[in-house]
Short mmCIF file of N, CA, C and O in Angstrom, two decimals:
data_model
loop_
_atom_site.label_atom_id
_atom_site.label_comp_id
_atom_site.label_asym_id
_atom_site.label_seq_id
_atom_site.Cartn_x
_atom_site.Cartn_y
_atom_site.Cartn_z
N LYS L 1428 0.83 -1.19 0.00
CA LYS L 1428 0.00 0.00 0.00
C LYS L 1428 0.88 1.25 0.00
O LYS L 1428 1.91 1.28 0.63
N GLU L 1429 0.38 2.24 -0.67
CA GLU L 1429 1.08 3.53 -0.69
C GLU L 1429 0.44 4.48 0.31
O GLU L 1429 -0.78 4.52 0.44
N PHE L 1430 1.28 5.25 0.98
CA PHE L 1430 0.79 6.22 1.94
C PHE L 1430 1.28 7.60 1.52
O PHE L 1430 2.38 7.75 1.01
N VAL L 1431 0.46 8.57 1.75
CA VAL L 1431 0.82 9.95 1.46
C VAL L 1431 0.87 10.68 2.80
O VAL L 1431 0.00 10.49 3.65
N SER L 1432 1.86 11.50 2.97
CA SER L 1432 1.93 12.27 4.21
C SER L 1432 2.11 13.75 3.88
O SER L 1432 2.63 14.11 2.83
N ALA L 1433 1.63 14.54 4.78
CA ALA L 1433 1.77 15.99 4.63
C ALA L 1433 1.78 16.61 6.02
O ALA L 1433 1.15 16.09 6.94
N GLU L 1434 2.48 17.72 6.16
CA GLU L 1434 2.47 18.44 7.43
C GLU L 1434 1.33 19.42 7.42
O GLU L 1434 1.12 20.15 6.45
N LEU L 1435 0.57 19.45 8.49
CA LEU L 1435 -0.54 20.39 8.66
C LEU L 1435 -0.28 21.23 9.89
O LEU L 1435 0.15 20.71 10.92
N THR L 1436 -0.53 22.50 9.78
CA THR L 1436 -0.41 23.38 10.93
C THR L 1436 -1.81 23.86 11.30
O THR L 1436 -2.48 24.50 10.49
N LEU L 1437 -2.23 23.53 12.49
CA LEU L 1437 -3.53 23.97 12.98
C LEU L 1437 -3.31 25.12 13.96
O LEU L 1437 -2.38 25.08 14.77
N PHE L 1438 -4.15 26.11 13.90
CA PHE L 1438 -4.02 27.23 14.82
C PHE L 1438 -5.41 27.72 15.22
O PHE L 1438 -6.38 27.51 14.52
N HIS L 1439 -5.45 28.36 16.38
CA HIS L 1439 -6.71 28.88 16.92
C HIS L 1439 -6.43 30.28 17.44
O HIS L 1439 -5.85 30.45 18.52
N CYS L 1440 -6.81 31.29 16.69
CA CYS L 1440 -6.54 32.67 17.09
C CYS L 1440 -7.19 33.01 18.43
O CYS L 1440 -6.65 33.79 19.20
N GLY L 1441 -8.33 32.41 18.71
CA GLY L 1441 -9.04 32.68 19.96
C GLY L 1441 -8.26 32.29 21.20
O GLY L 1441 -8.60 32.70 22.31
N ALA L 1442 -7.20 31.51 21.05
CA ALA L 1442 -6.37 31.14 22.20
C ALA L 1442 -5.53 32.31 22.68
O ALA L 1442 -5.03 32.31 23.80
N GLN L 1443 -5.36 33.33 21.84
CA GLN L 1443 -4.60 34.53 22.22
C GLN L 1443 -5.53 35.42 23.04
O GLN L 1443 -6.62 35.76 22.60
N THR L 1444 -5.09 35.84 24.22
CA THR L 1444 -5.98 36.59 25.11
C THR L 1444 -5.71 38.08 25.18
O THR L 1444 -6.47 38.81 25.80
N THR L 1445 -4.62 38.54 24.53
CA THR L 1445 -4.34 39.98 24.52
C THR L 1445 -4.09 40.43 23.09
O THR L 1445 -3.73 39.62 22.22
N CYS L 1446 -4.21 41.70 22.87
CA CYS L 1446 -3.95 42.26 21.55
C CYS L 1446 -2.49 42.02 21.15
O CYS L 1446 -2.21 41.66 20.01
N LEU L 1447 -1.57 42.20 22.09
CA LEU L 1447 -0.15 42.02 21.77
C LEU L 1447 0.14 40.59 21.34
O LEU L 1447 0.87 40.37 20.37
N GLU L 1448 -0.42 39.61 22.05
CA GLU L 1448 -0.23 38.20 21.66
C GLU L 1448 -0.84 37.95 20.29
O GLU L 1448 -0.26 37.26 19.45
N CYS L 1449 -2.01 38.50 20.06
CA CYS L 1449 -2.76 38.26 18.83
C CYS L 1449 -2.01 38.76 17.60
O CYS L 1449 -1.82 38.02 16.64
N VAL L 1450 -1.59 40.02 17.62
CA VAL L 1450 -0.95 40.58 16.43
C VAL L 1450 0.49 40.11 16.26
O VAL L 1450 1.06 40.25 15.19
N ALA L 1451 1.07 39.53 17.31
CA ALA L 1451 2.42 38.97 17.20
C ALA L 1451 2.38 37.53 16.68
O ALA L 1451 3.42 36.96 16.37
N SER L 1452 1.20 36.97 16.56
CA SER L 1452 1.06 35.59 16.10
C SER L 1452 1.57 35.46 14.66
O SER L 1452 1.36 36.34 13.84
N PRO L 1453 2.22 34.35 14.35
CA PRO L 1453 2.68 34.15 12.97
C PRO L 1453 1.52 33.76 12.03
O PRO L 1453 1.73 33.61 10.83
N PHE L 1454 0.34 33.61 12.58
CA PHE L 1454 -0.82 33.21 11.80
C PHE L 1454 -1.68 34.42 11.46
O PHE L 1454 -1.53 35.48 12.05
N PRO L 1455 -2.61 34.29 10.51
CA PRO L 1455 -3.44 35.44 10.10
C PRO L 1455 -4.53 35.76 11.13
O PRO L 1455 -5.71 35.52 10.93
N CYS L 1456 -4.08 36.30 12.26
CA CYS L 1456 -5.00 36.67 13.33
C CYS L 1456 -5.12 38.19 13.39
O CYS L 1456 -4.23 38.91 12.97
N MET L 1457 -6.24 38.66 13.94
CA MET L 1457 -6.45 40.10 14.11
C MET L 1457 -7.18 40.33 15.42
O MET L 1457 -7.90 39.46 15.90
N TRP L 1458 -6.98 41.50 16.02
CA TRP L 1458 -7.60 41.83 17.29
C TRP L 1458 -8.83 42.68 17.03
O TRP L 1458 -8.77 43.71 16.36
N CYS L 1459 -9.95 42.24 17.55
CA CYS L 1459 -11.22 42.97 17.45
C CYS L 1459 -11.32 43.87 18.68
O CYS L 1459 -11.54 43.37 19.80
N ILE L 1460 -11.13 45.16 18.51
CA ILE L 1460 -11.03 46.08 19.63
C ILE L 1460 -12.31 46.11 20.46
O ILE L 1460 -12.26 45.98 21.68
N TYR L 1461 -13.47 46.27 19.85
CA TYR L 1461 -14.72 46.38 20.63
C TYR L 1461 -15.13 45.05 21.25
O TYR L 1461 -15.72 45.02 22.32
N ALA L 1462 -14.82 43.95 20.62
CA ALA L 1462 -15.17 42.63 21.17
C ALA L 1462 -14.09 42.14 22.13
O ALA L 1462 -14.31 41.18 22.86
N ASN L 1463 -12.92 42.78 22.12
CA ASN L 1463 -11.80 42.43 23.00
C ASN L 1463 -11.42 40.96 22.85
O ASN L 1463 -11.31 40.23 23.82
N ARG L 1464 -11.21 40.55 21.59
CA ARG L 1464 -10.83 39.16 21.34
C ARG L 1464 -10.02 39.06 20.06
O ARG L 1464 -10.05 39.95 19.21
N CYS L 1465 -9.33 37.93 19.94
CA CYS L 1465 -8.52 37.65 18.76
C CYS L 1465 -9.32 36.74 17.84
O CYS L 1465 -9.95 35.78 18.30
N ALA L 1466 -9.33 37.04 16.56
CA ALA L 1466 -10.10 36.26 15.60
C ALA L 1466 -9.26 35.99 14.36
O ALA L 1466 -8.31 36.71 14.05
N HIS L 1467 -9.63 34.96 13.66
CA HIS L 1467 -8.98 34.62 12.39
C HIS L 1467 -9.45 35.62 11.34
O HIS L 1467 -10.61 36.05 11.33
N ALA L 1468 -8.59 36.00 10.45
CA ALA L 1468 -8.91 36.99 9.42
C ALA L 1468 -10.11 36.59 8.58
O ALA L 1468 -10.89 37.43 8.16
N ALA L 1469 -10.28 35.32 8.33
CA ALA L 1469 -11.39 34.87 7.49
C ALA L 1469 -12.74 35.09 8.15
O ALA L 1469 -13.76 35.11 7.49
N THR L 1470 -12.76 35.30 9.48
CA THR L 1470 -14.02 35.51 10.18
C THR L 1470 -14.29 36.99 10.43
O THR L 1470 -15.13 37.34 11.21
N SER L 1471 -13.55 37.86 9.75
CA SER L 1471 -13.67 39.29 10.01
C SER L 1471 -15.03 39.86 9.67
O SER L 1471 -15.40 40.92 10.15
N SER L 1472 -15.82 39.20 8.86
CA SER L 1472 -17.12 39.74 8.50
C SER L 1472 -18.18 39.42 9.54
O SER L 1472 -19.31 39.85 9.41
N SER L 1473 -17.82 38.70 10.59
CA SER L 1473 -18.79 38.40 11.64
C SER L 1473 -19.12 39.67 12.41
O SER L 1473 -18.41 40.65 12.35
N SER L 1474 -20.19 39.64 13.16
CA SER L 1474 -20.66 40.84 13.84
C SER L 1474 -19.71 41.31 14.93
O SER L 1474 -19.83 42.43 15.39
N THR L 1475 -18.77 40.50 15.36
CA THR L 1475 -17.89 40.92 16.45
C THR L 1475 -16.71 41.77 15.98
O THR L 1475 -16.03 42.36 16.79
N CYS L 1476 -16.46 41.85 14.70
CA CYS L 1476 -15.29 42.60 14.20
C CYS L 1476 -15.67 43.55 13.09
O CYS L 1476 -15.01 43.59 12.07
N LYS L 1477 -16.67 44.32 13.27
CA LYS L 1477 -17.10 45.18 12.16
C LYS L 1477 -16.51 46.57 12.18
O LYS L 1477 -16.57 47.26 11.19
N GLU L 1478 -15.96 47.03 13.33
CA GLU L 1478 -15.59 48.42 13.36
C GLU L 1478 -14.10 48.71 13.51
O GLU L 1478 -13.57 49.52 12.80
N ALA L 1479 -13.43 48.10 14.44
CA ALA L 1479 -12.03 48.45 14.68
C ALA L 1479 -11.20 47.19 14.81
O ALA L 1479 -11.50 46.32 15.60
N ILE L 1480 -10.14 47.14 14.04
CA ILE L 1480 -9.29 45.96 13.98
C ILE L 1480 -7.83 46.38 14.04
O ILE L 1480 -7.43 47.35 13.40
N VAL L 1481 -7.05 45.64 14.81
CA VAL L 1481 -5.60 45.75 14.75
C VAL L 1481 -5.13 44.44 14.16
O VAL L 1481 -5.49 43.36 14.62
N SER L 1482 -4.35 44.52 13.10
CA SER L 1482 -3.94 43.30 12.41
C SER L 1482 -2.43 43.10 12.49
O SER L 1482 -1.69 44.00 12.83
N SER L 1483 -2.03 41.90 12.12
CA SER L 1483 -0.60 41.61 12.02
C SER L 1483 -0.24 41.66 10.54
O SER L 1483 -0.49 42.65 9.88
N LYS L 1484 0.28 40.56 10.01
CA LYS L 1484 0.70 40.53 8.60
C LYS L 1484 -0.35 39.81 7.78
O LYS L 1484 -0.10 38.76 7.21
N ILE L 1485 -1.54 40.37 7.71
CA ILE L 1485 -2.62 39.76 6.94
C ILE L 1485 -3.02 40.68 5.81
O ILE L 1485 -2.66 41.85 5.80
N SER L 1486 -3.77 40.17 4.90
CA SER L 1486 -4.17 40.94 3.73
C SER L 1486 -5.23 41.99 4.10
O SER L 1486 -6.35 41.65 4.41
N HIS L 1487 -4.83 43.25 4.09
CA HIS L 1487 -5.79 44.32 4.37
C HIS L 1487 -6.85 44.38 3.26
O HIS L 1487 -7.99 44.73 3.51
N TYR L 1488 -6.47 44.04 2.05
CA TYR L 1488 -7.42 44.08 0.94
C TYR L 1488 -8.61 43.17 1.22
O TYR L 1488 -9.75 43.56 1.05
N GLN L 1489 -8.35 41.94 1.70
CA GLN L 1489 -9.45 41.02 1.98
C GLN L 1489 -10.34 41.54 3.10
O GLN L 1489 -11.55 41.44 3.03
N LEU L 1490 -9.72 42.11 4.14
CA LEU L 1490 -10.52 42.65 5.24
C LEU L 1490 -11.42 43.78 4.77
O LEU L 1490 -12.58 43.88 5.14
N LEU L 1491 -10.88 44.65 3.92
CA LEU L 1491 -11.68 45.76 3.41
C LEU L 1491 -12.78 45.28 2.47
O LEU L 1491 -13.84 45.87 2.40
N GLN L 1492 -12.53 44.22 1.73
CA GLN L 1492 -13.57 43.64 0.87
C GLN L 1492 -14.72 43.12 1.71
O GLN L 1492 -15.87 43.27 1.35
N ASP L 1493 -14.40 42.51 2.85
CA ASP L 1493 -15.44 41.96 3.72
C ASP L 1493 -16.28 43.06 4.36
O ASP L 1493 -17.47 42.91 4.53
N ASN L 1494 -15.67 44.16 4.75
CA ASN L 1494 -16.39 45.25 5.40
C ASN L 1494 -15.58 46.53 5.25
O ASN L 1494 -14.68 46.79 6.02
N PRO L 1495 -15.93 47.38 4.28
CA PRO L 1495 -15.13 48.57 4.00
C PRO L 1495 -15.15 49.62 5.11
O PRO L 1495 -14.36 50.54 5.09
N SER L 1496 -16.05 49.50 6.11
CA SER L 1496 -16.10 50.49 7.17
C SER L 1496 -15.14 50.19 8.32
O SER L 1496 -15.06 50.94 9.27
N GLN L 1497 -14.39 49.12 8.23
CA GLN L 1497 -13.48 48.74 9.31
C GLN L 1497 -12.31 49.71 9.39
O GLN L 1497 -11.80 50.16 8.38
N VAL L 1498 -11.90 50.00 10.61
CA VAL L 1498 -10.69 50.77 10.84
C VAL L 1498 -9.59 49.75 11.06
O VAL L 1498 -9.65 48.95 11.98
N ILE L 1499 -8.59 49.76 10.21
CA ILE L 1499 -7.54 48.75 10.30
C ILE L 1499 -6.21 49.44 10.58
O ILE L 1499 -5.77 50.29 9.82
N SER L 1500 -5.60 49.05 11.68
CA SER L 1500 -4.26 49.51 12.01
C SER L 1500 -3.37 48.27 12.03
O SER L 1500 -3.81 47.20 12.39
N LYS L 1501 -2.13 48.44 11.66
CA LYS L 1501 -1.24 47.29 11.54
C LYS L 1501 -0.13 47.35 12.57
O LYS L 1501 0.61 48.32 12.62
N GLY L 1502 -0.04 46.30 13.40
CA GLY L 1502 1.07 46.16 14.32
C GLY L 1502 0.72 46.41 15.76
O GLY L 1502 -0.28 47.03 16.09
N GLU L 1503 1.58 45.90 16.64
CA GLU L 1503 1.31 45.94 18.07
C GLU L 1503 1.34 47.36 18.65
O GLU L 1503 0.79 47.60 19.72
N ASP L 1504 1.94 48.31 17.95
CA ASP L 1504 1.93 49.70 18.44
C ASP L 1504 0.52 50.28 18.49
O ASP L 1504 0.30 51.30 19.13
N TYR L 1505 -0.42 49.66 17.80
CA TYR L 1505 -1.80 50.15 17.74
C TYR L 1505 -2.73 49.43 18.71
O TYR L 1505 -3.93 49.69 18.73
N CYS L 1506 -2.21 48.50 19.50
CA CYS L 1506 -3.04 47.80 20.47
C CYS L 1506 -3.47 48.75 21.59
O CYS L 1506 -2.67 49.58 22.04
N PRO L 1507 -4.72 48.64 22.06
CA PRO L 1507 -5.15 49.44 23.21
C PRO L 1507 -4.31 49.08 24.44
O PRO L 1507 -3.95 47.92 24.62
N ARG L 1508 -3.99 50.08 25.27
CA ARG L 1508 -3.16 49.81 26.44
C ARG L 1508 -3.31 50.87 27.50
O ARG L 1508 -3.67 52.01 27.20
N VAL L 1509 -3.02 50.47 28.72
CA VAL L 1509 -2.91 51.39 29.84
C VAL L 1509 -1.44 51.67 30.01
O VAL L 1509 -0.62 50.76 30.06
N GLN L 1510 -1.10 52.96 30.06
CA GLN L 1510 0.30 53.35 30.19
C GLN L 1510 0.62 53.59 31.67
O GLN L 1510 0.02 54.45 32.30
N VAL L 1511 1.54 52.80 32.20
CA VAL L 1511 1.92 52.91 33.59
C VAL L 1511 3.37 53.35 33.66
O VAL L 1511 4.25 52.71 33.09
N SER L 1512 3.61 54.47 34.34
CA SER L 1512 4.98 54.99 34.42
C SER L 1512 5.75 54.41 35.61
O SER L 1512 6.96 54.45 35.64
N LYS L 1513 5.03 53.90 36.61
CA LYS L 1513 5.68 53.28 37.77
C LYS L 1513 4.73 52.24 38.33
O LYS L 1513 3.54 52.19 38.00
N ASP L 1514 5.25 51.40 39.21
CA ASP L 1514 4.43 50.37 39.84
C ASP L 1514 3.36 51.01 40.72
O ASP L 1514 3.62 52.00 41.41
N LEU L 1515 2.17 50.44 40.68
CA LEU L 1515 1.08 50.90 41.52
C LEU L 1515 0.82 49.86 42.60
O LEU L 1515 0.62 48.69 42.30
N PHE L 1516 0.83 50.28 43.85
CA PHE L 1516 0.52 49.40 44.96
C PHE L 1516 -0.72 49.94 45.65
O PHE L 1516 -0.71 51.05 46.18
N ILE L 1517 -1.78 49.16 45.63
CA ILE L 1517 -3.05 49.58 46.21
C ILE L 1517 -3.47 48.55 47.24
O ILE L 1517 -3.61 47.36 46.92
N PRO L 1518 -3.67 48.97 48.49
CA PRO L 1518 -4.07 48.02 49.53
C PRO L 1518 -5.47 47.45 49.25
O PRO L 1518 -6.34 48.15 48.75
N ASN L 1519 -5.64 46.18 49.57
CA ASN L 1519 -6.93 45.51 49.39
C ASN L 1519 -7.97 46.13 50.32
O ASN L 1519 -7.72 46.36 51.50
N GLY L 1520 -9.15 46.42 49.78
CA GLY L 1520 -10.26 46.92 50.59
C GLY L 1520 -10.19 48.40 50.91
O GLY L 1520 -11.01 48.89 51.68
N VAL L 1521 -9.25 49.13 50.36
CA VAL L 1521 -9.13 50.56 50.62
C VAL L 1521 -9.50 51.31 49.34
O VAL L 1521 -8.78 51.24 48.35
N PRO L 1522 -10.64 52.01 49.34
CA PRO L 1522 -11.02 52.77 48.14
C PRO L 1522 -9.97 53.84 47.83
O PRO L 1522 -9.45 54.51 48.72
N GLN L 1523 -9.65 53.93 46.56
CA GLN L 1523 -8.65 54.91 46.15
C GLN L 1523 -8.97 55.36 44.73
O GLN L 1523 -9.33 54.56 43.87
N GLU L 1524 -8.83 56.66 44.49
CA GLU L 1524 -9.08 57.20 43.16
C GLU L 1524 -7.79 57.12 42.35
O GLU L 1524 -6.70 57.43 42.83
N LEU L 1525 -7.93 56.66 41.10
CA LEU L 1525 -6.78 56.53 40.22
C LEU L 1525 -7.01 57.30 38.93
O LEU L 1525 -8.12 57.36 38.43
N SER L 1526 -5.95 57.87 38.42
CA SER L 1526 -5.97 58.47 37.09
C SER L 1526 -5.01 57.66 36.23
O SER L 1526 -3.83 57.54 36.55
N LEU L 1527 -5.54 57.08 35.16
CA LEU L 1527 -4.72 56.24 34.29
C LEU L 1527 -4.68 56.83 32.89
O LEU L 1527 -5.68 57.35 32.39
N MET L 1528 -3.54 56.75 32.26
CA MET L 1528 -3.39 57.18 30.88
C MET L 1528 -3.60 55.95 29.98
O MET L 1528 -3.01 54.90 30.23
N VAL L 1529 -4.44 56.10 28.98
CA VAL L 1529 -4.68 55.02 28.04
C VAL L 1529 -4.37 55.51 26.63
O VAL L 1529 -4.41 56.70 26.36
N SER L 1530 -4.04 54.57 25.76
CA SER L 1530 -3.79 54.94 24.37
C SER L 1530 -4.42 53.91 23.45
O SER L 1530 -4.68 52.78 23.85
N ASN L 1531 -4.66 54.35 22.24
CA ASN L 1531 -5.22 53.51 21.18
C ASN L 1531 -6.62 52.97 21.52
O ASN L 1531 -6.97 51.88 21.14
N ILE L 1532 -7.38 53.78 22.22
CA ILE L 1532 -8.76 53.43 22.52
C ILE L 1532 -9.62 54.14 21.47
O ILE L 1532 -9.53 55.35 21.29
N PRO L 1533 -10.47 53.40 20.74
CA PRO L 1533 -11.30 54.06 19.72
C PRO L 1533 -12.30 55.02 20.34
O PRO L 1533 -12.74 54.82 21.47
N GLU L 1534 -12.62 56.06 19.60
CA GLU L 1534 -13.57 57.06 20.10
C GLU L 1534 -14.98 56.56 20.03
O GLU L 1534 -15.37 55.78 19.27
#
């Protein structure tokens, strides 16, 4: 009997839990800002990724074909983040007011 073999690479973008992990993936994953999740580029037309996307090295043309109203930024520099200039230590159970700087949050 003859056997044929091939290498297959399976990936699951949803396993990435942060924007930085998602866009650093070697696979065609993108971060859905409003849904706060990582999705495969082929599923970009679903209702969870219609407005704001941060992508890695995927075809922007295909994403725009699926939904031309998407805002597409490329690379981890565009991931939403809280900017912390020093360590914050907050005691448990003690109410405290904080001012945090954030970047790359859609309007």
